[in-house]
Short mmCIF file of C-alpha atoms in Angstrom, two decimals:
data_model
loop_
_atom_site.label_atom_id
_atom_site.label_comp_id
_atom_site.label_asym_id
_atom_site.label_seq_id
_atom_site.Cartn_x
_atom_site.Cartn_y
_atom_site.Cartn_z
CA UNK A 19 -8.59 18.39 -16.06
CA UNK A 20 -11.02 16.83 -13.63
CA UNK A 21 -10.31 16.66 -9.87
CA UNK A 22 -9.05 13.39 -8.42
CA UNK A 23 -10.42 11.70 -5.29
CA UNK A 24 -8.22 10.03 -2.71
CA UNK A 25 -9.28 8.35 0.55
CA UNK A 26 -6.58 7.57 3.10
CA UNK A 27 -6.34 6.45 6.74
CA UNK A 28 -5.60 8.71 9.69
CA UNK A 29 -5.39 7.73 13.35
CA UNK A 30 -6.84 11.03 14.67
CA UNK A 31 -9.44 13.21 12.89
CA UNK A 32 -8.73 16.27 15.06
CA UNK A 33 -5.04 16.11 14.14
CA UNK A 34 -5.99 15.65 10.46
CA UNK A 35 -8.23 18.73 10.63
CA UNK A 36 -5.44 20.78 12.20
CA UNK A 37 -2.91 19.61 9.60
CA UNK A 38 -4.96 19.66 6.39
CA UNK A 39 -7.33 22.48 7.33
CA UNK A 40 -5.08 24.60 9.51
CA UNK A 41 -1.54 24.14 8.18
CA UNK A 42 -2.23 23.34 4.52
CA UNK A 43 -5.28 25.61 4.30
CA UNK A 44 -7.62 22.98 2.83
CA UNK A 45 -11.30 23.91 3.10
CA UNK A 46 -13.32 21.25 4.89
CA UNK A 47 -16.31 19.70 3.16
CA UNK A 48 -18.68 17.06 4.46
CA UNK A 49 -17.72 14.97 7.45
CA UNK A 50 -18.92 12.41 9.96
CA UNK A 51 -17.51 10.86 13.11
CA UNK A 52 -15.40 8.58 10.87
CA UNK A 53 -14.21 10.76 7.97
CA UNK A 54 -13.57 14.31 6.75
CA UNK A 55 -13.53 15.67 3.17
CA UNK A 56 -10.90 18.29 2.33
CA UNK A 57 -10.35 20.45 -0.75
CA UNK A 58 -6.66 19.97 -1.60
CA UNK A 59 -6.03 22.56 -4.33
CA UNK A 60 -9.30 21.62 -6.05
CA UNK A 61 -9.03 17.87 -5.45
CA UNK A 62 -11.11 15.85 -3.00
CA UNK A 63 -9.16 14.01 -0.34
CA UNK A 64 -10.91 12.14 2.45
CA UNK A 65 -9.30 11.36 5.78
CA UNK A 66 -10.89 8.14 7.11
CA UNK A 67 -10.48 7.26 10.78
CA UNK A 68 -8.45 4.14 11.47
CA UNK A 69 -7.05 4.34 15.03
CA UNK A 70 -4.47 1.67 14.15
CA UNK A 71 -3.23 3.46 10.99
CA UNK A 72 0.56 3.50 10.85
CA UNK A 73 2.16 3.58 7.36
CA UNK A 74 5.16 1.30 6.88
CA UNK A 75 8.33 3.24 6.11
CA UNK A 76 9.38 2.18 2.60
CA UNK A 77 11.56 4.33 0.33
CA UNK A 78 13.00 4.26 -3.18
CA UNK A 79 16.06 6.24 -4.30
CA UNK A 80 15.30 9.24 -6.55
CA UNK A 81 17.91 11.88 -7.39
CA UNK A 82 19.99 10.97 -4.34
CA UNK A 83 17.08 11.07 -1.87
CA UNK A 84 15.02 8.36 -0.14
CA UNK A 85 11.50 8.99 -1.49
CA UNK A 86 8.71 7.56 0.69
CA UNK A 87 6.30 5.08 -0.90
CA UNK A 88 3.39 5.50 -1.02
CA UNK A 89 2.90 9.26 -1.13
CA UNK A 90 0.47 11.75 -2.66
CA UNK A 91 0.29 15.45 -3.38
CA UNK A 92 -0.35 18.04 -6.05
CA UNK A 93 1.63 19.62 -8.87
CA UNK A 94 1.38 23.34 -8.12
CA UNK A 95 2.41 26.46 -9.96
CA UNK A 96 5.91 27.56 -9.01
CA UNK A 97 4.50 30.58 -7.11
CA UNK A 98 2.05 28.40 -5.13
CA UNK A 99 4.79 25.82 -4.44
CA UNK A 100 7.12 28.52 -3.11
CA UNK A 101 4.36 30.02 -0.95
CA UNK A 102 3.60 26.58 0.52
CA UNK A 103 7.30 25.83 1.10
CA UNK A 104 7.67 29.18 2.87
CA UNK A 105 4.55 28.58 5.01
CA UNK A 106 5.70 25.08 6.01
CA UNK A 107 9.22 26.27 6.78
CA UNK A 108 7.85 29.10 8.95
CA UNK A 109 5.67 26.54 10.77
CA UNK A 110 8.80 24.44 11.50
CA UNK A 111 7.39 21.42 9.67
CA UNK A 112 9.79 18.47 9.69
CA UNK A 113 10.56 17.73 6.05
CA UNK A 114 11.42 14.21 4.93
CA UNK A 115 13.00 15.88 1.91
CA UNK A 116 13.39 19.64 2.27
CA UNK A 117 12.32 21.90 -0.59
CA UNK A 118 14.81 21.75 -3.47
CA UNK A 119 15.07 21.45 -7.26
CA UNK A 120 15.65 17.90 -8.47
CA UNK A 121 16.79 16.69 -11.87
CA UNK A 122 18.43 20.10 -12.25
CA UNK A 123 19.31 20.78 -15.88
CA UNK A 124 17.56 17.58 -17.04
CA UNK A 125 14.22 16.78 -18.63
CA UNK A 126 11.61 16.91 -15.88
CA UNK A 127 13.47 19.42 -13.68
CA UNK A 128 11.14 20.20 -10.77
CA UNK A 129 10.89 21.84 -7.38
CA UNK A 130 9.80 19.28 -4.79
CA UNK A 131 9.36 18.71 -1.07
CA UNK A 132 8.18 15.80 1.08
CA UNK A 133 6.69 15.74 4.56
CA UNK A 134 4.25 13.61 6.54
CA UNK A 135 0.90 14.30 8.15
CA UNK A 136 0.32 13.47 11.85
CA UNK A 137 -0.67 9.89 10.91
CA UNK A 138 2.55 9.34 8.95
CA UNK A 139 1.04 9.64 5.45
CA UNK A 140 3.73 10.99 3.11
CA UNK A 141 2.94 13.98 0.90
CA UNK A 142 4.89 15.42 -2.01
CA UNK A 143 4.22 18.82 -3.54
CA UNK A 144 6.06 19.74 -6.70
CA UNK A 145 6.18 22.41 -9.40
CA UNK A 146 7.72 22.82 -12.81
CA UNK A 147 9.08 26.00 -14.38
CA UNK A 148 7.55 24.55 -17.57
CA UNK A 149 4.47 22.35 -17.08
CA UNK A 150 5.26 20.64 -20.40
CA UNK A 151 8.04 18.85 -18.46
CA UNK A 152 5.52 16.96 -16.27
CA UNK A 153 5.83 13.79 -18.35
CA UNK A 154 9.19 14.55 -19.97
CA UNK A 155 11.64 11.74 -20.71
CA UNK A 156 15.35 12.00 -21.31
CA UNK A 157 16.30 12.47 -24.97
#
């Protein structure tokens, strides 16, 4: 699978560096005064400076939770997901949806968590016990 590329707005590059580089552990790539490349689990994300950036809070119901739209993230291995959940919990990150298993006992069962970066961009990280369930549909 090839890496994806995502560019998104942030209101403060220093805060983005601390969050993505420091907290999430993303290696920093190229940068300028207006943007920073990060390696998000092998994918290229680019934080672009927009001092007025403020995402609008929109949600959709999923498995009894208000899921923020838009959001982005990565499907991790279960071990990497648990390690990230533990690191974020230890850092007292404020979760929009705390780490849990959704669709329990159903097709597509997955561990998931949601949180926002300092600019309010919503992120979801998830993992499957069986990666074949990534695109599963109910029978």
